Amino acid sequence: MPTKPNALPWLLVSVLVIALDQLSKWWALTALQPAGVPHPVIPGFLNWTLAFNTGAAFSFLAQGGGWQRWFFVGLAVVISVALMIWLARTARREWRTALPLAMVIGGALGNLIDRLHASQVTDFIQVYYRDWYYPTFNVADSGICVGAVLLILFGLRQPAPNKTS
Protein backbone atom coordinates (compact mmCIF):
# COMPACT_ATOMS: atom_id res chain seq x y z
CA MET A 1 0.00 0.00 0.00
CA PRO A 2 1.70 3.26 -1.10
CA THR A 3 1.94 6.03 1.46
CA LYS A 4 0.60 9.48 0.73
CA PRO A 5 3.10 12.36 0.80
CA ASN A 6 3.24 13.93 4.25
CA ALA A 7 3.22 17.61 5.18
CA LEU A 8 6.88 17.87 6.23
CA PRO A 9 7.70 20.11 3.22
CA TRP A 10 5.54 22.72 4.95
CA LEU A 11 8.52 23.14 7.31
CA LEU A 12 9.76 25.59 4.66
CA VAL A 13 7.18 27.97 6.16
CA SER A 14 8.87 27.41 9.53
CA VAL A 15 12.22 28.29 7.98
CA LEU A 16 10.70 31.46 6.53
CA VAL A 17 9.24 32.49 9.92
CA ILE A 18 12.61 31.83 11.60
CA ALA A 19 14.49 33.84 8.94
CA LEU A 20 12.08 36.80 9.14
CA ASP A 21 12.18 36.67 12.93
CA GLN A 22 15.96 36.58 13.20
CA LEU A 23 16.47 39.26 10.54
CA SER A 24 13.92 41.56 12.18
CA LYS A 25 15.52 41.04 15.61
CA TRP A 26 18.95 41.81 14.16
CA TRP A 27 17.50 45.01 12.70
CA ALA A 28 15.86 45.90 16.03
CA LEU A 29 19.10 45.32 17.94
CA THR A 30 21.07 47.55 15.57
CA ALA A 31 18.50 50.28 14.82
CA LEU A 32 16.46 50.71 17.99
CA GLN A 33 19.08 51.42 20.64
CA PRO A 34 18.77 52.22 23.47
CA ALA A 35 16.19 49.73 24.69
CA GLY A 36 12.89 51.12 25.90
CA VAL A 37 12.84 54.20 23.66
CA PRO A 38 9.73 54.22 21.42
CA HIS A 39 10.16 54.92 17.71
CA PRO A 40 6.67 55.89 16.42
CA VAL A 41 5.54 54.08 13.28
CA ILE A 42 1.81 54.87 13.42
CA PRO A 43 1.39 57.52 16.13
CA GLY A 44 -1.26 56.53 18.64
CA PHE A 45 -1.11 52.86 17.65
CA LEU A 46 2.31 51.34 16.79
CA ASN A 47 5.90 51.88 17.91
CA TRP A 48 9.13 50.02 17.34
CA THR A 49 10.53 49.70 20.88
CA LEU A 50 13.45 47.43 21.73
CA ALA A 51 12.71 45.25 24.75
CA PHE A 52 14.00 41.99 26.20
CA ASN A 53 12.03 39.21 27.86
CA THR A 54 13.52 36.42 29.95
CA GLY A 55 10.05 34.93 30.47
CA ALA A 56 7.35 33.77 28.09
CA ALA A 57 4.25 35.50 26.75
CA PHE A 58 3.33 38.63 28.72
CA SER A 59 6.65 38.25 30.63
CA PHE A 60 5.30 35.15 32.37
CA LEU A 61 8.01 33.90 34.78
CA ALA A 62 10.38 36.71 33.73
CA GLN A 63 11.47 37.06 37.37
CA GLY A 64 12.20 33.36 37.74
CA GLY A 65 15.89 33.73 38.56
CA GLY A 66 17.23 31.98 35.45
CA TRP A 67 15.74 28.49 35.70
CA GLN A 68 12.91 29.53 33.37
CA ARG A 69 15.35 29.82 30.45
CA TRP A 70 15.90 26.07 30.40
CA PHE A 71 12.25 25.37 31.12
CA PHE A 72 11.21 27.38 28.03
CA VAL A 73 14.03 25.85 25.94
CA GLY A 74 12.78 22.36 26.84
CA LEU A 75 9.16 23.34 26.27
CA ALA A 76 9.98 24.76 22.81
CA VAL A 77 11.86 21.59 21.86
CA VAL A 78 9.11 19.25 23.08
CA ILE A 79 6.33 21.26 21.41
CA SER A 80 8.27 21.60 18.15
CA VAL A 81 9.02 17.87 18.01
CA ALA A 82 5.38 17.02 18.77
CA LEU A 83 4.17 19.37 16.04
CA MET A 84 6.70 17.95 13.57
CA ILE A 85 5.37 14.46 14.31
CA TRP A 86 1.86 15.80 13.70
CA LEU A 87 3.07 17.27 10.37
CA ALA A 88 4.65 13.93 9.43
CA ARG A 89 1.27 12.27 9.99
CA THR A 90 -0.64 14.93 8.05
CA ALA A 91 -1.26 14.66 4.32
CA ARG A 92 0.65 17.28 2.33
CA ARG A 93 -2.56 18.62 0.79
CA GLU A 94 -4.04 19.36 4.25
CA TRP A 95 -2.80 22.94 4.25
CA ARG A 96 -5.35 24.02 6.88
CA THR A 97 -3.45 21.89 9.36
CA ALA A 98 0.07 22.10 7.91
CA LEU A 99 0.33 25.88 7.53
CA PRO A 100 -0.62 26.74 11.13
CA LEU A 101 1.58 23.98 12.53
CA ALA A 102 4.54 25.22 10.50
CA MET A 103 3.95 28.79 11.70
CA VAL A 104 3.90 27.71 15.36
CA ILE A 105 7.05 25.61 14.89
CA GLY A 106 8.84 28.54 13.23
CA GLY A 107 7.85 30.91 16.01
CA ALA A 108 8.85 28.50 18.75
CA LEU A 109 12.24 27.87 17.16
CA GLY A 110 12.80 31.58 16.46
CA ASN A 111 12.42 32.40 20.15
CA LEU A 112 14.40 29.27 21.08
CA ILE A 113 17.38 30.64 19.13
CA ASP A 114 17.22 33.82 21.23
CA ARG A 115 17.02 31.91 24.50
CA LEU A 116 20.01 29.74 23.59
CA HIS A 117 22.06 32.66 22.26
CA ALA A 118 21.25 35.47 24.69
CA SER A 119 19.21 33.93 27.56
CA GLN A 120 16.36 36.28 26.60
CA VAL A 121 14.00 36.98 23.74
CA THR A 122 14.29 40.20 21.74
CA ASP A 123 10.97 42.00 21.26
CA PHE A 124 10.30 45.25 19.42
CA ILE A 125 6.69 45.53 18.17
CA GLN A 126 4.66 47.70 20.53
CA VAL A 127 0.93 48.16 19.92
CA TYR A 128 -0.96 50.64 22.07
CA TYR A 129 -3.95 52.93 22.31
CA ARG A 130 -3.88 55.94 24.65
CA ASP A 131 -2.74 54.55 28.03
CA TRP A 132 -3.26 50.88 27.09
CA TYR A 133 -0.19 48.94 25.89
CA TYR A 134 -0.19 45.40 24.57
CA PRO A 135 2.96 43.54 25.67
CA THR A 136 5.83 44.13 23.26
CA PHE A 137 6.31 41.18 20.90
CA ASN A 138 8.24 39.97 17.82
CA VAL A 139 7.78 38.09 14.54
CA ALA A 140 8.20 34.69 16.23
CA ASP A 141 5.43 35.52 18.71
CA SER A 142 3.25 36.52 15.76
CA GLY A 143 3.94 33.19 14.06
CA ILE A 144 2.93 31.31 17.21
CA CYS A 145 -0.24 33.33 17.79
CA VAL A 146 -1.42 33.48 14.18
CA GLY A 147 -0.65 29.77 13.73
CA ALA A 148 -2.56 28.84 16.89
CA VAL A 149 -5.57 30.98 15.94
CA LEU A 150 -5.63 29.52 12.41
CA LEU A 151 -5.41 25.99 13.79
CA ILE A 152 -8.43 26.67 16.01
CA LEU A 153 -10.43 28.44 13.29
CA PHE A 154 -9.69 25.80 10.66
CA GLY A 155 -10.43 23.08 13.21
CA LEU A 156 -13.83 24.60 13.93
CA ARG A 157 -14.64 24.78 10.23
CA GLN A 158 -13.69 21.21 9.31
CA PRO A 159 -16.10 19.78 6.76
CA ALA A 160 -18.18 16.86 7.90
CA PRO A 161 -16.54 13.56 6.97
CA ASN A 162 -17.99 11.72 3.96
CA LYS A 163 -20.07 8.85 5.17
CA THR A 164 -19.82 6.06 2.68
CA SER A 165 -20.91 2.55 3.41
mmCIF file of C-alpha atoms in Angstrom:
data_model
loop_
_atom_site.group_PDB
_atom_site.id
_atom_site.type_symbol
_atom_site.label_atom_id
_atom_site.label_comp_id
_atom_site.label_asym_id
_atom_site.label_seq_id
_atom_site.Cartn_x
_atom_site.Cartn_y
_atom_site.Cartn_z
ATOM 1 C CA MET A 1 0.000 0.000 0.000
ATOM 2 C CA PRO A 2 1.698 3.256 -1.101
ATOM 3 C CA THR A 3 1.940 6.030 1.463
ATOM 4 C CA LYS A 4 0.604 9.484 0.729
ATOM 5 C CA PRO A 5 3.100 12.361 0.797
ATOM 6 C CA ASN A 6 3.238 13.930 4.250
ATOM 7 C CA ALA A 7 3.220 17.606 5.178
ATOM 8 C CA LEU A 8 6.880 17.869 6.228
ATOM 9 C CA PRO A 9 7.702 20.113 3.216
ATOM 10 C CA TRP A 10 5.540 22.723 4.955
ATOM 11 C CA LEU A 11 8.515 23.137 7.309
ATOM 12 C CA LEU A 12 9.758 25.588 4.664
ATOM 13 C CA VAL A 13 7.178 27.968 6.160
ATOM 14 C CA SER A 14 8.867 27.415 9.534
ATOM 15 C CA VAL A 15 12.222 28.288 7.982
ATOM 16 C CA LEU A 16 10.697 31.463 6.526
ATOM 17 C CA VAL A 17 9.243 32.486 9.919
ATOM 18 C CA ILE A 18 12.613 31.832 11.598
ATOM 19 C CA ALA A 19 14.492 33.835 8.943
ATOM 20 C CA LEU A 20 12.076 36.800 9.137
ATOM 21 C CA ASP A 21 12.179 36.667 12.927
ATOM 22 C CA GLN A 22 15.958 36.578 13.199
ATOM 23 C CA LEU A 23 16.467 39.259 10.540
ATOM 24 C CA SER A 24 13.922 41.558 12.184
ATOM 25 C CA LYS A 25 15.523 41.036 15.605
ATOM 26 C CA TRP A 26 18.953 41.812 14.164
ATOM 27 C CA TRP A 27 17.501 45.009 12.702
ATOM 28 C CA ALA A 28 15.861 45.903 16.033
ATOM 29 C CA LEU A 29 19.099 45.324 17.944
ATOM 30 C CA THR A 30 21.065 47.554 15.574
ATOM 31 C CA ALA A 31 18.503 50.279 14.819
ATOM 32 C CA LEU A 32 16.455 50.707 17.988
ATOM 33 C CA GLN A 33 19.080 51.421 20.642
ATOM 34 C CA PRO A 34 18.769 52.216 23.472
ATOM 35 C CA ALA A 35 16.185 49.728 24.687
ATOM 36 C CA GLY A 36 12.892 51.122 25.899
ATOM 37 C CA VAL A 37 12.836 54.200 23.663
ATOM 38 C CA PRO A 38 9.732 54.224 21.422
ATOM 39 C CA HIS A 39 10.155 54.921 17.706
ATOM 40 C CA PRO A 40 6.674 55.887 16.425
ATOM 41 C CA VAL A 41 5.539 54.078 13.280
ATOM 42 C CA ILE A 42 1.813 54.870 13.420
ATOM 43 C CA PRO A 43 1.388 57.519 16.134
ATOM 44 C CA GLY A 44 -1.262 56.532 18.641
ATOM 45 C CA PHE A 45 -1.109 52.865 17.645
ATOM 46 C CA LEU A 46 2.311 51.336 16.795
ATOM 47 C CA ASN A 47 5.905 51.878 17.909
ATOM 48 C CA TRP A 48 9.127 50.015 17.344
ATOM 49 C CA THR A 49 10.532 49.702 20.878
ATOM 50 C CA LEU A 50 13.451 47.433 21.729
ATOM 51 C CA ALA A 51 12.713 45.247 24.747
ATOM 52 C CA PHE A 52 14.005 41.994 26.197
ATOM 53 C CA ASN A 53 12.034 39.209 27.861
ATOM 54 C CA THR A 54 13.525 36.415 29.954
ATOM 55 C CA GLY A 55 10.054 34.931 30.470
ATOM 56 C CA ALA A 56 7.355 33.771 28.094
ATOM 57 C CA ALA A 57 4.252 35.504 26.745
ATOM 58 C CA PHE A 58 3.327 38.627 28.725
ATOM 59 C CA SER A 59 6.649 38.255 30.627
ATOM 60 C CA PHE A 60 5.297 35.151 32.373
ATOM 61 C CA LEU A 61 8.006 33.899 34.776
ATOM 62 C CA ALA A 62 10.382 36.709 33.729
ATOM 63 C CA GLN A 63 11.468 37.063 37.371
ATOM 64 C CA GLY A 64 12.198 33.357 37.737
ATOM 65 C CA GLY A 65 15.895 33.731 38.562
ATOM 66 C CA GLY A 66 17.233 31.977 35.447
ATOM 67 C CA TRP A 67 15.742 28.487 35.704
ATOM 68 C CA GLN A 68 12.913 29.526 33.374
ATOM 69 C CA ARG A 69 15.350 29.823 30.449
ATOM 70 C CA TRP A 70 15.902 26.070 30.399
ATOM 71 C CA PHE A 71 12.248 25.372 31.120
ATOM 72 C CA PHE A 72 11.209 27.375 28.029
ATOM 73 C CA VAL A 73 14.029 25.848 25.942
ATOM 74 C CA GLY A 74 12.779 22.362 26.844
ATOM 75 C CA LEU A 75 9.164 23.343 26.271
ATOM 76 C CA ALA A 76 9.977 24.764 22.811
ATOM 77 C CA VAL A 77 11.857 21.595 21.857
ATOM 78 C CA VAL A 78 9.111 19.253 23.082
ATOM 79 C CA ILE A 79 6.333 21.255 21.413
ATOM 80 C CA SER A 80 8.270 21.602 18.146
ATOM 81 C CA VAL A 81 9.020 17.871 18.010
ATOM 82 C CA ALA A 82 5.383 17.016 18.769
ATOM 83 C CA LEU A 83 4.166 19.373 16.044
ATOM 84 C CA MET A 84 6.699 17.947 13.566
ATOM 85 C CA ILE A 85 5.374 14.456 14.306
ATOM 86 C CA TRP A 86 1.864 15.805 13.700
ATOM 87 C CA LEU A 87 3.074 17.267 10.372
ATOM 88 C CA ALA A 88 4.650 13.927 9.425
ATOM 89 C CA ARG A 89 1.267 12.267 9.991
ATOM 90 C CA THR A 90 -0.638 14.932 8.050
ATOM 91 C CA ALA A 91 -1.257 14.658 4.321
ATOM 92 C CA ARG A 92 0.651 17.281 2.327
ATOM 93 C CA ARG A 93 -2.556 18.622 0.789
ATOM 94 C CA GLU A 94 -4.041 19.357 4.246
ATOM 95 C CA TRP A 95 -2.797 22.942 4.251
ATOM 96 C CA ARG A 96 -5.353 24.017 6.881
ATOM 97 C CA THR A 97 -3.447 21.891 9.359
ATOM 98 C CA ALA A 98 0.066 22.099 7.905
ATOM 99 C CA LEU A 99 0.327 25.880 7.533
ATOM 100 C CA PRO A 100 -0.625 26.745 11.131
ATOM 101 C CA LEU A 101 1.582 23.976 12.532
ATOM 102 C CA ALA A 102 4.542 25.225 10.500
ATOM 103 C CA MET A 103 3.949 28.792 11.704
ATOM 104 C CA VAL A 104 3.900 27.709 15.364
ATOM 105 C CA ILE A 105 7.051 25.609 14.889
ATOM 106 C CA GLY A 106 8.843 28.535 13.229
ATOM 107 C CA GLY A 107 7.851 30.907 16.009
ATOM 108 C CA ALA A 108 8.850 28.500 18.753
ATOM 109 C CA LEU A 109 12.239 27.868 17.157
ATOM 110 C CA GLY A 110 12.801 31.581 16.459
ATOM 111 C CA ASN A 111 12.419 32.396 20.151
ATOM 112 C CA LEU A 112 14.400 29.270 21.082
ATOM 113 C CA ILE A 113 17.379 30.644 19.129
ATOM 114 C CA ASP A 114 17.221 33.822 21.231
ATOM 115 C CA ARG A 115 17.024 31.914 24.498
ATOM 116 C CA LEU A 116 20.005 29.742 23.590
ATOM 117 C CA HIS A 117 22.059 32.657 22.264
ATOM 118 C CA ALA A 118 21.248 35.467 24.689
ATOM 119 C CA SER A 119 19.207 33.929 27.556
ATOM 120 C CA GLN A 120 16.362 36.279 26.603
ATOM 121 C CA VAL A 121 13.995 36.981 23.742
ATOM 122 C CA THR A 122 14.289 40.202 21.741
ATOM 123 C CA ASP A 123 10.967 41.999 21.262
ATOM 124 C CA PHE A 124 10.298 45.247 19.415
ATOM 125 C CA ILE A 125 6.691 45.533 18.174
ATOM 126 C CA GLN A 126 4.655 47.699 20.535
ATOM 127 C CA VAL A 127 0.926 48.159 19.915
ATOM 128 C CA TYR A 128 -0.962 50.645 22.066
ATOM 129 C CA TYR A 129 -3.953 52.929 22.310
ATOM 130 C CA ARG A 130 -3.882 55.937 24.650
ATOM 131 C CA ASP A 131 -2.741 54.548 28.030
ATOM 132 C CA TRP A 132 -3.257 50.875 27.090
ATOM 133 C CA TYR A 133 -0.191 48.943 25.887
ATOM 134 C CA TYR A 134 -0.193 45.402 24.574
ATOM 135 C CA PRO A 135 2.961 43.537 25.670
ATOM 136 C CA THR A 136 5.834 44.135 23.256
ATOM 137 C CA PHE A 137 6.309 41.175 20.902
ATOM 138 C CA ASN A 138 8.242 39.970 17.822
ATOM 139 C CA VAL A 139 7.777 38.089 14.541
ATOM 140 C CA ALA A 140 8.201 34.685 16.232
ATOM 141 C CA ASP A 141 5.432 35.521 18.708
ATOM 142 C CA SER A 142 3.246 36.525 15.757
ATOM 143 C CA GLY A 143 3.935 33.186 14.063
ATOM 144 C CA ILE A 144 2.930 31.313 17.205
ATOM 145 C CA CYS A 145 -0.243 33.331 17.787
ATOM 146 C CA VAL A 146 -1.417 33.482 14.178
ATOM 147 C CA GLY A 147 -0.654 29.770 13.729
ATOM 148 C CA ALA A 148 -2.560 28.836 16.892
ATOM 149 C CA VAL A 149 -5.568 30.977 15.944
ATOM 150 C CA LEU A 150 -5.629 29.524 12.412
ATOM 151 C CA LEU A 151 -5.406 25.992 13.793
ATOM 152 C CA ILE A 152 -8.426 26.674 16.013
ATOM 153 C CA LEU A 153 -10.425 28.437 13.293
ATOM 154 C CA PHE A 154 -9.691 25.802 10.661
ATOM 155 C CA GLY A 155 -10.434 23.085 13.205
ATOM 156 C CA LEU A 156 -13.829 24.597 13.927
ATOM 157 C CA ARG A 157 -14.636 24.782 10.225
ATOM 158 C CA GLN A 158 -13.693 21.206 9.306
ATOM 159 C CA PRO A 159 -16.098 19.776 6.764
ATOM 160 C CA ALA A 160 -18.181 16.859 7.904
ATOM 161 C CA PRO A 161 -16.541 13.563 6.967
ATOM 162 C CA ASN A 162 -17.986 11.724 3.957
ATOM 163 C CA LYS A 163 -20.072 8.851 5.172
ATOM 164 C CA THR A 164 -19.824 6.065 2.679
ATOM 165 C CA SER A 165 -20.905 2.546 3.409
#
